[in-house]
Amino acid sequence: MRSVQRKNFGHNQTLDPSTAYTPVDEAEVLRILNRHRDQRIRAVGSLHSWSEAVLAEEVLLDMGQLRAVELDTIDGQLVATVGAGCQISRLLDELGREGATLPSLGLITAQTIAGAISTGTHGSGRHSLSHYVLAVRIARYDKLSGKAILEEVSAGVPLEAARCSLGSLGVIVSVRIRCREQYMVQEFFREYAELSDVLAAQDAFPLQQFYLLPWNWSYIVQHRRETKERRSWHALIYRAYWHVVMDYGMHLLILFFARWNKTQSLARFSFRRIFPAFALRNWRVVDRSSSMLVMKHDAFRHIEVEMFVRRQHLDAALGYAKDVLHVAGGITSDLTPENEGRIAALGMKEDLAAIHNHYHHHYPICIRRVLPDATLISMASGDGDDWYALSFISYARPSQRAGFLQFAEFLGLSMSRMFGARPHWGKLCPHGAEELRSLYPRFNEFRAICKAMDPGRGFLNHWTEDLLD
Ligand SMILES: Cc1cc2nc3c(=O)[nH]c(=O)nc-3n(C[C@H](O)[C@H](O)[C@H](O)COP(=O)(O)OP(=O)(O)OC[C@H]3O[C@@H](n4cnc5c(N)ncnc54)[C@H](O)[C@@H]3O)c2cc1C
């Protein structure tokens, strides 16, 4: 038992529990739950979330010691049973030894499996990780005896809830997830002026993701597809290029603009002339998916808001974001007439005026396609069109984020009201509870399952309590 204050990766959340544990097995998790039956308990992973979902107010469970991995073949399907606190990086190593991998990957691998599924972590061109979850083993309290029990949730609506549950059903001790054989990915960069051309390439490159370069307003596309080709002989050189040029070189320049340089015209000039040159065009490389799909995006501290829109709204949402960035950066004081009309209809003209000239954006806007998930509340949940996640990132120092936070709140709220955009549960979530609930048609089903599995409300924090009660 330890009592320590902790900060999340972004240093925008501080956890100040009265008690903290690092249980080593399921039996210890049950003992802790029985010992703290009258207190609020929150399990966490790598604390890579920026939202208040991670806040532990009384008892904190760091699940890092539960990290066993077992790979089986069930009905011809590769299935891994993974301890809740196993980091994705370790899981990939273990699976890699058996020639297997995960069906979907985010940009980094530092998250734990339970943390990643609990907020709907996603990559590009596939469903979020939550979608592939077959069962979740959860420690919670029995309604009648009040004693801690273990339950495996593996079917029906409860499984759809458990696939992405914000820590609200109990303490996840392990996750059973569909895997697949390791595969090769071909990748190369190209630049486009028009979104329609980027989207037209999607059928040929289903795993692609792309970046809208601020102040240049072109699209740098990372075309990606699965291939049967062998690993390129120059794959290692490509990895070294990514590491030196993209992960560190480009990010150090971004840090310079975000933290030291106050000459905004120089930043805009760099985005037009220097940043596009970082992406070497048409260098076609084939490498293992688990190397190709990730990057060292956690090398420098930053903060992020990410909004999910359906494909039908993508064009308008990107045009709107560009417009708002112009106003926030002080380049213009008004939006285009169409967007002005939208803002006026929402009664948000004053909010727009308040961000004018308060925030100068300094990071490519990453856009990833996420297929609809079979979950109740992950951001891509629900049938219908594909979702596109638009991320806005700031590398300003934690003490200098006021402009970004104001911009993120305005953009997030207005995009939700205009386009039904959903904020990532693990990233900045400036919305109120009522507004968040309204974005998910099946939220009440989720709420009912939380109530049934956690009748004593022992697994809430103040943020999820607002959301669920
Ligand atoms: C640099 C960086 C890059 C990122 N890239 C991506 C990306 O590409 N795609 C994407 O979608 N997201 C991305 N994220 C967001 C990240 O994937 C999510 O926030 C994820 O939830 C973090 O996992 P974690 O293990 O750190 O969990 P934490 O942040 O510690 O916890 C997240 C939630 O899970 C709950 N939880 C954790 N473990 C348990 C458990 N055992 N039982 C019950 N509840 C539990 C917590 O209570 C909390 O509500 C990124 C974040 C960072 C910092």
Coordinates of N, CA, C and O in Angstrom, one line a residue, residues 30 46 57 60 113 135 145 165 224 247 264 266 270 281 287 313 394 399 410:
L30 N -9.3 -8.7 -5.4 CA -10.5 -9.0 -4.6 C -10.3 -8.6 -3.2 O -11.2 -8.0 -2.6
S46 N -1.5 3.3 -18.0 CA -0.3 4.1 -18.2 C -0.5 5.6 -18.0 O 0.4 6.3 -18.2
E57 N -9.9 9.3 -6.8 CA -10.1 10.2 -5.7 C -9.8 9.6 -4.3 O -9.4 10.2 -3.4
L60 N -6.6 4.0 -5.5 CA -6.1 3.9 -6.9 C -5.5 2.5 -7.0 O -4.7 2.0 -6.2
I113 N -3.6 -2.6 -22.1 CA -4.7 -3.1 -22.9 C -6.0 -2.7 -22.3 O -6.9 -2.2 -23.0
A135 N -14.1 -10.8 -24.7 CA -14.5 -11.0 -23.3 C -13.7 -10.1 -22.4 O -12.5 -9.8 -22.6
S145 N -24.5 -10.1 -1.7 CA -23.6 -10.3 -0.5 C -22.8 -9.1 -0.3 O -22.2 -8.9 0.8
S165 N -15.6 1.2 -21.5 CA -16.5 1.4 -20.3 C -16.0 2.5 -19.4 O -16.5 2.7 -18.3
R224 N -1.2 3.8 -47.1 CA -0.8 2.5 -46.4 C -1.8 1.4 -46.9 O -3.0 1.6 -46.9
D247 N 10.2 11.7 -35.8 CA 10.0 11.6 -34.3 C 10.7 12.7 -33.6 O 10.1 13.2 -32.6
Q264 N 4.9 34.6 -35.3 CA 3.9 33.7 -35.9 C 4.1 33.6 -37.4 O 3.9 32.6 -38.0
L266 N 6.9 33.5 -38.9 CA 8.0 32.6 -39.2 C 7.4 31.2 -39.1 O 7.8 30.3 -39.9
S270 N 7.3 28.4 -42.1 CA 7.9 27.1 -42.0 C 6.9 26.0 -42.4 O 7.3 25.0 -42.9
R281 N 8.5 12.0 -50.4 CA 7.5 11.5 -51.3 C 7.9 10.2 -52.0 O 9.0 10.1 -52.5
D287 N 7.1 -3.0 -44.5 CA 7.7 -3.5 -43.2 C 6.5 -4.1 -42.4 O 5.4 -4.0 -42.7
H313 N -19.7 14.5 -43.0 CA -19.4 15.8 -42.5 C -17.9 16.1 -42.6 O -17.5 17.2 -42.2
S394 N -1.3 20.4 -29.1 CA -0.5 21.5 -28.7 C 0.7 21.0 -28.0 O 0.6 20.2 -27.0
S399 N 2.1 25.2 -18.5 CA 1.7 26.5 -17.9 C 1.3 27.5 -19.0 O 0.8 28.6 -18.6
F410 N -13.9 25.7 -27.6 CA -14.7 26.3 -28.6 C -14.9 25.3 -29.8 O -16.1 25.1 -30.2

